[in-house]
PDB file of C-alpha atoms and ligand atoms in Angstrom:
ATOM      1  CA  MET K   1      30.290 132.747  11.890  1.00 50.00           C
ATOM      2  CA  TYR K   2      26.728 133.294  10.698  1.00 55.00           C
ATOM      3  CA  SER K   3      26.890 130.427   8.220  1.00 59.00           C
ATOM      4  CA  ILE K   4      28.222 128.042  10.850  1.00 60.00           C
ATOM      5  CA  TRP K   5      25.320 128.994  13.104  1.00 58.00           C
ATOM      6  CA  LYS K   6      22.859 128.484  10.264  1.00 59.00           C
ATOM      7  CA  ARG K   7      24.268 125.066   9.465  1.00 59.00           C
ATOM      8  CA  PHE K   8      24.042 124.087  13.102  1.00 58.00           C
ATOM      9  CA  VAL K   9      20.380 125.121  13.352  1.00 58.00           C
ATOM     10  CA  LYS K  10      19.519 123.288  10.141  1.00 59.00           C
ATOM     11  CA  LYS K  11      21.150 120.052  11.259  1.00 62.00           C
ATOM     12  CA  ASP K  12      19.412 120.298  14.604  1.00 75.00           C
ATOM     13  CA  ALA K  13      15.966 120.682  13.021  1.00 84.00           C
ATOM     14  CA  SER K  14      16.424 117.698  10.729  1.00 88.00           C
ATOM     15  CA  SER K  15      17.753 115.489  13.510  1.00 91.00           C
ATOM     16  CA  ASP K  16      14.723 116.516  15.598  1.00 93.00           C
ATOM     17  CA  LEU K  17      12.551 115.264  12.755  1.00 95.00           C
ATOM     18  CA  THR K  18      14.486 112.003  12.525  1.00 96.00           C
ATOM     19  CA  ASP K  19      14.054 111.489  16.282  1.00 97.00           C
ATOM     20  CA  ARG K  20      10.355 112.235  16.036  1.00 97.00           C
ATOM     21  CA  ILE K  21       9.913 109.717  13.221  1.00 98.00           C
ATOM     22  CA  GLN K  22      11.910 107.169  15.191  1.00 97.00           C
ATOM     23  CA  ARG K  23       9.694 107.658  18.271  1.00 97.00           C
ATOM     24  CA  ILE K  24       6.550 107.302  16.196  1.00 98.00           C
ATOM     25  CA  ARG K  25       7.854 104.109  14.616  1.00 97.00           C
ATOM     26  CA  GLU K  26       8.744 102.626  17.987  1.00 97.00           C
ATOM     27  CA  PHE K  27       5.277 103.340  19.341  1.00 96.00           C
ATOM     28  CA  GLY K  28       3.588 101.525  16.443  1.00 95.00           C
ATOM     29  CA  VAL K  29       2.268 103.268  13.365  1.00 97.00           C
ATOM     30  CA  PRO K  30      -1.296 102.872  12.089  1.00 98.00           C
ATOM     31  CA  GLN K  31      -1.257 100.055   9.541  1.00 98.00           C
ATOM     32  CA  HIS K  32      -3.727 101.712   7.207  1.00 98.00           C
ATOM     33  CA  ILE K  33      -4.202 105.477   6.922  1.00 99.00           C
ATOM     34  CA  ALA K  34      -7.042 106.876   4.811  1.00 99.00           C
ATOM     35  CA  ILE K  35      -7.198 110.520   3.783  1.00 99.00           C
ATOM     36  CA  ILE K  36     -10.055 112.653   2.497  1.00 99.00           C
ATOM     37  CA  MET K  37      -7.960 115.253   0.704  1.00 98.00           C
ATOM     38  CA  ASP K  38     -10.196 118.301   0.785  1.00 98.00           C
ATOM     39  CA  GLY K  39      -9.842 122.052   0.307  1.00 98.00           C
ATOM     40  CA  ASN K  40      -8.032 122.324  -3.024  1.00 98.00           C
ATOM     41  CA  GLY K  41     -10.637 124.691  -4.452  1.00 98.00           C
ATOM     42  CA  ARG K  42     -10.601 126.984  -1.417  1.00 98.00           C
ATOM     43  CA  TRP K  43      -6.803 127.029  -1.422  1.00 98.00           C
ATOM     44  CA  ALA K  44      -6.867 128.275  -5.020  1.00 98.00           C
ATOM     45  CA  LYS K  45      -9.671 130.754  -4.385  1.00 98.00           C
ATOM     46  CA  LYS K  46      -7.699 132.351  -1.537  1.00 98.00           C
ATOM     47  CA  ARG K  47      -4.929 133.021  -4.049  1.00 98.00           C
ATOM     48  CA  ALA K  48      -7.288 134.194  -6.807  1.00 98.00           C
ATOM     49  CA  LEU K  49      -6.255 131.140  -8.869  1.00 98.00           C
ATOM     50  CA  PRO K  50      -8.518 128.766 -10.801  1.00 98.00           C
ATOM     51  CA  ARG K  51      -9.697 125.728  -8.782  1.00 98.00           C
ATOM     52  CA  VAL K  52      -7.549 123.419 -10.897  1.00 98.00           C
ATOM     53  CA  ALA K  53      -4.420 125.158  -9.592  1.00 98.00           C
ATOM     54  CA  GLY K  54      -5.427 123.826  -6.167  1.00 98.00           C
ATOM     55  CA  HIS K  55      -5.736 120.316  -7.565  1.00 98.00           C
ATOM     56  CA  HIS K  56      -2.294 120.596  -9.106  1.00 98.00           C
ATOM     57  CA  GLU K  57      -0.781 121.714  -5.821  1.00 98.00           C
ATOM     58  CA  GLY K  58      -2.689 118.962  -4.015  1.00 98.00           C
ATOM     59  CA  MET K  59      -1.133 116.366  -6.285  1.00 98.00           C
ATOM     60  CA  LYS K  60       2.335 117.386  -5.111  1.00 98.00           C
ATOM     61  CA  VAL K  61       1.211 116.880  -1.523  1.00 98.00           C
ATOM     62  CA  VAL K  62       0.186 113.285  -2.314  1.00 98.00           C
ATOM     63  CA  ARG K  63       3.774 112.705  -3.354  1.00 98.00           C
ATOM     64  CA  LYS K  64       5.185 114.132  -0.098  1.00 98.00           C
ATOM     65  CA  ILE K  65       2.746 112.231   2.094  1.00 98.00           C
ATOM     66  CA  THR K  66       3.365 108.958   0.251  1.00 98.00           C
ATOM     67  CA  ARG K  67       7.101 109.326   0.866  1.00 98.00           C
ATOM     68  CA  MET K  68       6.568 110.016   4.545  1.00 98.00           C
ATOM     69  CA  ALA K  69       4.083 107.149   4.973  1.00 98.00           C
ATOM     70  CA  ASN K  70       6.648 104.862   3.364  1.00 98.00           C
ATOM     71  CA  GLN K  71       9.407 106.122   5.620  1.00 97.00           C
ATOM     72  CA  LEU K  72       7.204 105.543   8.673  1.00 98.00           C
ATOM     73  CA  GLY K  73       6.505 101.944   7.686  1.00 97.00           C
ATOM     74  CA  VAL K  74       2.764 102.359   7.146  1.00 98.00           C
ATOM     75  CA  SER K  75       1.290  99.354   5.267  1.00 98.00           C
ATOM     76  CA  ALA K  76      -1.451 101.103   3.301  1.00 98.00           C
ATOM     77  CA  LEU K  77      -2.323 104.667   2.418  1.00 99.00           C
ATOM     78  CA  THR K  78      -5.711 105.275   0.802  1.00 99.00           C
ATOM     79  CA  VAL K  79      -6.272 108.693  -0.732  1.00 98.00           C
ATOM     80  CA  TYR K  80      -9.739 109.845  -1.781  1.00 98.00           C
ATOM     81  CA  ALA K  81      -9.047 111.489  -5.129  1.00 98.00           C
ATOM     82  CA  PHE K  82     -12.444 111.568  -6.854  1.00 98.00           C
ATOM     83  CA  SER K  83     -15.876 110.603  -5.564  1.00 98.00           C
ATOM     84  CA  THR K  84     -18.860 109.254  -7.489  1.00 98.00           C
ATOM     85  CA  GLU K  85     -20.480 112.620  -6.664  1.00 98.00           C
ATOM     86  CA  ASN K  86     -17.613 114.696  -8.096  1.00 98.00           C
ATOM     87  CA  TRP K  87     -18.953 114.184 -11.648  1.00 98.00           C
ATOM     88  CA  LYS K  88     -21.401 116.987 -10.761  1.00 98.00           C
ATOM     89  CA  ARG K  89     -18.572 119.522 -11.042  1.00 98.00           C
ATOM     90  CA  PRO K  90     -18.013 121.704 -14.112  1.00 98.00           C
ATOM     91  CA  LYS K  91     -16.827 119.725 -17.138  1.00 98.00           C
ATOM     92  CA  THR K  92     -13.452 121.483 -17.325  1.00 98.00           C
ATOM     93  CA  GLU K  93     -12.691 120.705 -13.678  1.00 98.00           C
ATOM     94  CA  VAL K  94     -13.676 117.042 -14.104  1.00 98.00           C
ATOM     95  CA  GLU K  95     -11.517 116.786 -17.221  1.00 98.00           C
ATOM     96  CA  TYR K  96      -8.570 118.254 -15.336  1.00 98.00           C
ATOM     97  CA  LEU K  97      -9.036 115.838 -12.432  1.00 98.00           C
ATOM     98  CA  MET K  98      -9.157 112.920 -14.882  1.00 98.00           C
ATOM     99  CA  LYS K  99      -5.814 113.987 -16.331  1.00 98.00           C
ATOM    100  CA  LEU K 100      -4.112 114.209 -12.925  1.00 98.00           C
ATOM    101  CA  PRO K 101      -3.408 110.475 -12.529  1.00 98.00           C
ATOM    102  CA  GLU K 102      -1.423 110.578 -15.803  1.00 97.00           C
ATOM    103  CA  GLU K 103       0.525 113.588 -14.690  1.00 97.00           C
ATOM    104  CA  PHE K 104       1.108 112.269 -11.191  1.00 97.00           C
ATOM    105  CA  LEU K 105       2.123 108.786 -12.272  1.00 97.00           C
ATOM    106  CA  GLY K 106       4.010 110.007 -15.330  1.00 96.00           C
ATOM    107  CA  SER K 107       6.585 111.645 -13.112  1.00 95.00           C
ATOM    108  CA  PHE K 108       6.241 109.629  -9.888  1.00 98.00           C
ATOM    109  CA  LEU K 109       5.862 106.036 -11.080  1.00 98.00           C
ATOM    110  CA  PRO K 110       9.619 105.319 -11.449  1.00 98.00           C
ATOM    111  CA  GLU K 111      10.123 106.362  -7.817  1.00 98.00           C
ATOM    112  CA  LEU K 112       7.156 104.249  -6.677  1.00 98.00           C
ATOM    113  CA  ILE K 113       8.605 101.221  -8.474  1.00 98.00           C
ATOM    114  CA  ARG K 114      12.039 101.835  -6.960  1.00 98.00           C
ATOM    115  CA  GLU K 115      10.680 102.421  -3.459  1.00 98.00           C
ATOM    116  CA  ASN K 116       8.729  99.144  -3.432  1.00 98.00           C
ATOM    117  CA  VAL K 117       5.309 100.878  -3.364  1.00 98.00           C
ATOM    118  CA  ARG K 118       2.344  98.982  -4.834  1.00 98.00           C
ATOM    119  CA  VAL K 119      -0.329 101.068  -6.528  1.00 98.00           C
ATOM    120  CA  GLU K 120      -3.939  99.923  -6.196  1.00 98.00           C
ATOM    121  CA  MET K 121      -7.309 101.462  -6.910  1.00 98.00           C
ATOM    122  CA  ILE K 122     -10.813 101.286  -5.481  1.00 98.00           C
ATOM    123  CA  GLY K 123     -13.792 102.749  -7.315  1.00 98.00           C
ATOM    124  CA  ASP K 124     -15.510 102.231 -10.644  1.00 98.00           C
ATOM    125  CA  PHE K 125     -12.664 101.754 -13.103  1.00 98.00           C
ATOM    126  CA  THR K 126     -14.872 101.050 -16.110  1.00 98.00           C
ATOM    127  CA  THR K 127     -16.504 104.495 -16.312  1.00 98.00           C
ATOM    128  CA  LEU K 128     -13.211 106.413 -16.161  1.00 98.00           C
ATOM    129  CA  PRO K 129     -11.990 107.983 -19.425  1.00 98.00           C
ATOM    130  CA  ALA K 130      -9.760 105.618 -21.424  1.00 98.00           C
ATOM    131  CA  HIS K 131      -6.631 107.745 -20.879  1.00 98.00           C
ATOM    132  CA  THR K 132      -7.146 107.713 -17.099  1.00 98.00           C
ATOM    133  CA  GLN K 133      -7.703 103.951 -17.141  1.00 98.00           C
ATOM    134  CA  ARG K 134      -4.459 103.447 -19.079  1.00 98.00           C
ATOM    135  CA  ALA K 135      -2.395 105.483 -16.616  1.00 98.00           C
ATOM    136  CA  VAL K 136      -3.837 103.757 -13.559  1.00 98.00           C
ATOM    137  CA  GLN K 137      -3.613 100.286 -15.092  1.00 98.00           C
ATOM    138  CA  LYS K 138       0.028 100.835 -16.032  1.00 98.00           C
ATOM    139  CA  ALA K 139       0.876 101.885 -12.469  1.00 98.00           C
ATOM    140  CA  ILE K 140      -0.948  98.853 -11.053  1.00 98.00           C
ATOM    141  CA  ASP K 141       0.801  96.491 -13.492  1.00 98.00           C
ATOM    142  CA  ASP K 142       4.259  98.012 -13.080  1.00 98.00           C
ATOM    143  CA  THR K 143       4.117  97.826  -9.269  1.00 98.00           C
ATOM    144  CA  LYS K 144       2.212  94.557  -8.824  1.00 98.00           C
ATOM    145  CA  ASP K 145       5.239  92.651  -7.498  1.00 98.00           C
ATOM    146  CA  ASN K 146       6.148  95.309  -4.940  1.00 98.00           C
ATOM    147  CA  ASP K 147       5.393  94.334  -1.369  1.00 97.00           C
ATOM    148  CA  GLY K 148       5.975  97.586   0.527  1.00 97.00           C
ATOM    149  CA  LEU K 149       3.501 100.402   1.111  1.00 98.00           C
ATOM    150  CA  VAL K 150       0.191 100.061  -0.746  1.00 98.00           C
ATOM    151  CA  LEU K 151      -0.794 103.396  -2.286  1.00 98.00           C
ATOM    152  CA  ASN K 152      -4.487 102.965  -2.868  1.00 98.00           C
ATOM    153  CA  PHE K 153      -6.361 105.550  -4.933  1.00 98.00           C
ATOM    154  CA  ALA K 154     -10.068 105.960  -4.282  1.00 98.00           C
ATOM    155  CA  LEU K 155     -10.946 107.145  -7.739  1.00 98.00           C
ATOM    156  CA  ASN K 156     -14.523 107.377  -8.943  1.00 98.00           C
ATOM    157  CA  TYR K 157     -15.255 105.829  -5.556  1.00 98.00           C
ATOM    158  CA  GLY K 158     -18.487 105.948  -3.566  1.00 98.00           C
ATOM    159  CA  SER K 159     -19.081 103.813  -0.528  1.00 98.00           C
ATOM    160  CA  ARG K 160     -22.795 103.232  -1.139  1.00 98.00           C
ATOM    161  CA  ALA K 161     -22.124 102.125  -4.726  1.00 98.00           C
ATOM    162  CA  GLU K 162     -19.408  99.809  -3.388  1.00 98.00           C
ATOM    163  CA  ILE K 163     -21.776  98.241  -0.837  1.00 98.00           C
ATOM    164  CA  VAL K 164     -24.588  97.788  -3.365  1.00 98.00           C
ATOM    165  CA  LYS K 165     -22.172  96.192  -5.824  1.00 98.00           C
ATOM    166  CA  GLY K 166     -21.005  93.875  -3.038  1.00 98.00           C
ATOM    167  CA  VAL K 167     -24.598  92.887  -2.238  1.00 98.00           C
ATOM    168  CA  ASN K 168     -25.322  92.172  -5.907  1.00 98.00           C
ATOM    169  CA  ASN K 169     -22.257  89.960  -6.140  1.00 98.00           C
ATOM    170  CA  VAL K 170     -23.324  88.135  -2.971  1.00 98.00           C
ATOM    171  CA  LEU K 171     -26.722  87.476  -4.602  1.00 98.00           C
ATOM    172  CA  LYS K 172     -25.059  86.166  -7.756  1.00 98.00           C
ATOM    173  CA  ASP K 173     -22.790  83.827  -5.795  1.00 98.00           C
ATOM    174  CA  ALA K 174     -25.757  82.630  -3.754  1.00 98.00           C
ATOM    175  CA  GLN K 175     -27.638  81.819  -6.967  1.00 97.00           C
ATOM    176  CA  LYS K 176     -24.620  79.925  -8.285  1.00 98.00           C
ATOM    177  CA  GLY K 177     -24.435  77.987  -5.021  1.00 97.00           C
ATOM    178  CA  ILE K 178     -20.980  79.411  -4.134  1.00 97.00           C
ATOM    179  CA  LEU K 179     -22.516  80.906  -0.970  1.00 97.00           C
ATOM    180  CA  LYS K 180     -24.936  78.931   1.171  1.00 96.00           C
ATOM    181  CA  GLY K 181     -27.156  80.293   3.936  1.00 95.00           C
ATOM    182  CA  ASP K 182     -26.440  83.497   5.852  1.00 97.00           C
ATOM    183  CA  ILE K 183     -23.153  85.314   5.352  1.00 97.00           C
ATOM    184  CA  SER K 184     -20.920  86.782   8.089  1.00 98.00           C
ATOM    185  CA  GLU K 185     -19.358  90.253   8.303  1.00 98.00           C
ATOM    186  CA  ASP K 186     -16.035  88.705   7.305  1.00 98.00           C
ATOM    187  CA  VAL K 187     -17.497  87.127   4.198  1.00 98.00           C
ATOM    188  CA  PHE K 188     -19.253  90.356   3.230  1.00 98.00           C
ATOM    189  CA  SER K 189     -15.994  92.310   3.653  1.00 98.00           C
ATOM    190  CA  ARG K 190     -14.516  90.153   0.934  1.00 98.00           C
ATOM    191  CA  TYR K 191     -17.151  91.461  -1.476  1.00 98.00           C
ATOM    192  CA  LEU K 192     -15.992  95.056  -0.983  1.00 98.00           C
ATOM    193  CA  MET K 193     -13.337  96.776  -3.086  1.00 98.00           C
ATOM    194  CA  THR K 194     -11.048  96.850  -0.042  1.00 98.00           C
ATOM    195  CA  SER K 195     -11.066  93.056   0.321  1.00 98.00           C
ATOM    196  CA  THR K 196      -7.262  92.844   0.370  1.00 97.00           C
ATOM    197  CA  LEU K 197      -6.757  95.701   2.849  1.00 98.00           C
ATOM    198  CA  PRO K 198      -7.216  95.961   6.612  1.00 98.00           C
ATOM    199  CA  ASP K 199      -9.792  98.546   7.749  1.00 98.00           C
ATOM    200  CA  PRO K 200      -8.241 101.998   8.171  1.00 98.00           C
ATOM    201  CA  ASP K 201      -6.831 102.664  11.645  1.00 98.00           C
ATOM    202  CA  LEU K 202      -6.735 106.403  11.094  1.00 98.00           C
ATOM    203  CA  LEU K 203      -8.856 108.673   8.913  1.00 99.00           C
ATOM    204  CA  ILE K 204      -7.650 112.190   8.162  1.00 99.00           C
ATOM    205  CA  ARG K 205      -9.859 114.850   6.589  1.00 99.00           C
ATOM    206  CA  THR K 206      -8.463 118.262   5.768  1.00 99.00           C
ATOM    207  CA  SER K 207     -10.149 121.644   5.221  1.00 98.00           C
ATOM    208  CA  GLY K 208     -12.365 121.732   8.299  1.00 98.00           C
ATOM    209  CA  GLU K 209     -15.278 119.700   6.891  1.00 98.00           C
ATOM    210  CA  ILE K 210     -16.512 117.199   9.455  1.00 98.00           C
ATOM    211  CA  ARG K 211     -18.229 114.586   7.304  1.00 98.00           C
ATOM    212  CA  LEU K 212     -17.448 111.377   5.425  1.00 98.00           C
ATOM    213  CA  SER K 213     -18.790 112.333   1.986  1.00 98.00           C
ATOM    214  CA  ASN K 214     -19.603 108.732   1.050  1.00 98.00           C
ATOM    215  CA  PHE K 215     -16.150 107.401   1.941  1.00 99.00           C
ATOM    216  CA  MET K 216     -15.591 103.873   3.326  1.00 98.00           C
ATOM    217  CA  LEU K 217     -18.793 103.753   5.371  1.00 98.00           C
ATOM    218  CA  TRP K 218     -18.371 100.074   6.216  1.00 98.00           C
ATOM    219  CA  GLN K 219     -14.597 100.126   6.709  1.00 98.00           C
ATOM    220  CA  LEU K 220     -14.518 103.130   9.068  1.00 98.00           C
ATOM    221  CA  ALA K 221     -16.700 101.490  11.746  1.00 98.00           C
ATOM    222  CA  TYR K 222     -13.891 101.576  14.348  1.00 98.00           C
ATOM    223  CA  THR K 223     -11.411 103.931  12.717  1.00 98.00           C
ATOM    224  CA  GLU K 224      -9.940 106.834  14.693  1.00 98.00           C
ATOM    225  CA  LEU K 225     -10.950 110.116  13.047  1.00 98.00           C
ATOM    226  CA  TRP K 226      -8.747 113.202  12.868  1.00 98.00           C
ATOM    227  CA  PHE K 227      -9.891 116.470  11.339  1.00 98.00           C
ATOM    228  CA  THR K 228      -7.849 119.553  10.584  1.00 98.00           C
ATOM    229  CA  GLU K 229      -8.630 123.024   9.277  1.00 98.00           C
ATOM    230  CA  VAL K 230      -5.522 122.860   7.071  1.00 99.00           C
ATOM    231  CA  LEU K 231      -6.385 122.864   3.356  1.00 99.00           C
ATOM    232  CA  TRP K 232      -4.990 119.863   1.475  1.00 99.00           C
ATOM    233  CA  PRO K 233      -2.425 121.828  -0.611  1.00 99.00           C
ATOM    234  CA  ASP K 234      -1.012 123.215   2.682  1.00 98.00           C
ATOM    235  CA  PHE K 235      -0.858 119.789   4.337  1.00 98.00           C
ATOM    236  CA  ASN K 236       2.666 118.536   4.947  1.00 98.00           C
ATOM    237  CA  GLU K 237       4.708 115.780   6.578  1.00 98.00           C
ATOM    238  CA  THR K 238       4.572 117.453   9.987  1.00 98.00           C
ATOM    239  CA  HIS K 239       0.770 117.476   9.897  1.00 98.00           C
ATOM    240  CA  LEU K 240       0.834 113.748   9.184  1.00 98.00           C
ATOM    241  CA  LEU K 241       3.168 113.151  12.125  1.00 98.00           C
ATOM    242  CA  GLU K 242       0.893 115.231  14.352  1.00 98.00           C
ATOM    243  CA  ALA K 243      -2.152 113.173  13.307  1.00 98.00           C
ATOM    244  CA  ILE K 244      -0.312 109.930  14.051  1.00 98.00           C
ATOM    245  CA  GLU K 245       0.851 111.185  17.438  1.00 98.00           C
ATOM    246  CA  VAL K 246      -2.742 112.049  18.359  1.00 98.00           C
ATOM    247  CA  TYR K 247      -3.805 108.599  17.136  1.00 98.00           C
ATOM    248  CA  GLN K 248      -1.151 106.957  19.303  1.00 98.00           C
ATOM    249  CA  LYS K 249      -2.598 108.610  22.412  1.00 97.00           C
ATOM    250  CA  ARG K 250      -6.123 107.346  21.750  1.00 96.00           C
ATOM    251  CA  ALA K 251      -7.487 104.346  23.637  1.00 93.00           C
ATOM    252  CA  ARG K 252      -9.135 102.066  21.071  1.00 94.00           C
ATOM    253  CA  ARG K 253     -11.717 100.119  23.017  1.00 96.00           C
ATOM    254  CA  TYR K 254     -13.840  98.574  20.267  1.00 96.00           C
ATOM    255  CA  GLY K 255     -16.765  98.551  22.645  1.00 96.00           C
ATOM    256  CA  GLY K 256     -14.805  96.881  25.448  1.00 96.00           C
ATOM    257  CA  VAL K 257     -13.501  98.458  28.640  1.00 91.00           C
TER     258      VAL K 257
HETATM  259  C1  LIG E   1     -10.712 118.147  -2.847  1.00 56.30           C
HETATM  260  O1  LIG E   1     -10.750 119.524  -2.937  1.00 56.30           O
HETATM  261  C2  LIG E   1     -10.396 117.478  -4.147  1.00 56.30           C
HETATM  262  C3  LIG E   1     -11.527 116.804  -4.772  1.00 56.30           C
HETATM  263  C4  LIG E   1     -12.718 116.646  -4.242  1.00 56.30           C
HETATM  264  C5  LIG E   1     -11.315 116.263  -6.094  1.00 56.30           C
HETATM  265  P1  LIG E   1     -12.053 120.290  -3.390  1.00 56.30           P
HETATM  266  O2  LIG E   1     -12.013 120.475  -4.864  1.00 56.30           O
HETATM  267  O3  LIG E   1     -13.271 119.623  -2.882  1.00 56.30           O
HETATM  268  O4  LIG E   1     -11.848 121.687  -2.674  1.00 56.30           O
HETATM  269  P2  LIG E   1     -12.937 122.561  -1.954  1.00 56.30           P
HETATM  270  O5  LIG E   1     -13.629 121.708  -0.970  1.00 56.30           O
HETATM  271  O6  LIG E   1     -13.867 123.041  -3.035  1.00 56.30           O
HETATM  272  O7  LIG E   1     -12.173 123.670  -1.330  1.00 56.30           O
HETATM  273  C1  LIG E   2     -14.817 114.522  -0.873  1.00 56.30           C
HETATM  274  O1  LIG E   2     -14.672 115.879  -1.011  1.00 56.30           O
HETATM  275  C2  LIG E   2     -14.279 113.810  -2.073  1.00 56.30           C
HETATM  276  C3  LIG E   2     -12.835 113.861  -2.249  1.00 56.30           C
HETATM  277  C4  LIG E   2     -11.984 114.387  -1.430  1.00 56.30           C
HETATM  278  C5  LIG E   2     -12.352 113.254  -3.446  1.00 56.30           C
HETATM  279  P1  LIG E   2     -15.850 116.805  -1.576  1.00 56.30           P
HETATM  280  O2  LIG E   2     -15.334 118.180  -1.546  1.00 56.30           O
HETATM  281  O3  LIG E   2     -16.323 116.281  -2.868  1.00 56.30           O
HETATM  282  O4  LIG E   2     -16.989 116.571  -0.485  1.00 56.30           O
HETATM  283  P2  LIG E   2     -18.212 117.492  -0.043  1.00 56.30           P
HETATM  284  O5  LIG E   2     -18.952 117.878  -1.292  1.00 56.30           O
HETATM  285  O6  LIG E   2     -17.631 118.675   0.655  1.00 56.30           O
HETATM  286  O7  LIG E   2     -19.001 116.636   0.884  1.00 56.30           O
HETATM  287 MG1  LIG E   3     -14.295 119.799  -1.159  1.00 56.30          MG
END
């Protein structure tokens, strides 16, 4: 009797989730979701674990959220994994973070290939350690023909560095005569690392910090922002659904009425 009841409850909960996902899909999902994954260190500290344990747990959450974004039919998911300012952290922590892409992709890449996910990266690739570059490059190469969800890692990424690099490339192209006269916002956008992606529709930041920390300053001009106290390693699929439901209730006016 008890087990029948338990089975019934379980089925009910999962069909509730399926209905919820279905409703969200029908309403229109954000095309591009960007996430500032924050709070790994505090999650570990609360458990008297080293900070890197929080990063390890956070990596598993990226996997869960990627699967859910794919299931929802989101076009692009950008995850802020390492900022240009994060080099200031202790050497051992930085070294651990630089090994995470290998660990993450080592086990997850076959699924990404199978599930039609395309891996991309924004940030300064050239100053990453060689082993990190190899792992990221392999994922990009092995998924380049996929045309489903784009899983975009912001790795060694800083928005100001990105903008300055864009400006320098504009100057070079102007000198070469490729650009003539004033440039438009659209043209400038093509000089950013996100040139192939639409601007994010929804930005999520976890851990209760209400700031952008040098993330996509240009691209977030009209993005809907959603902040949560939840620490990244505790973030789950239901939190993502909640964020999207809030987003769907917002009126995006873009300065109009
Ligand atoms: C986010 O978690 C991950 C990275 C910035 C790499 P943190 O490591 O910033 O965690 P907190 O903010 O110290 O809790
Ligand atoms: C932002 O988080 C960078 C990433 C999530 C990769 P930080 O933890 O580095 O940001 P601050 O220092 O709180 O602004
Ligand atoms: Mg932080």
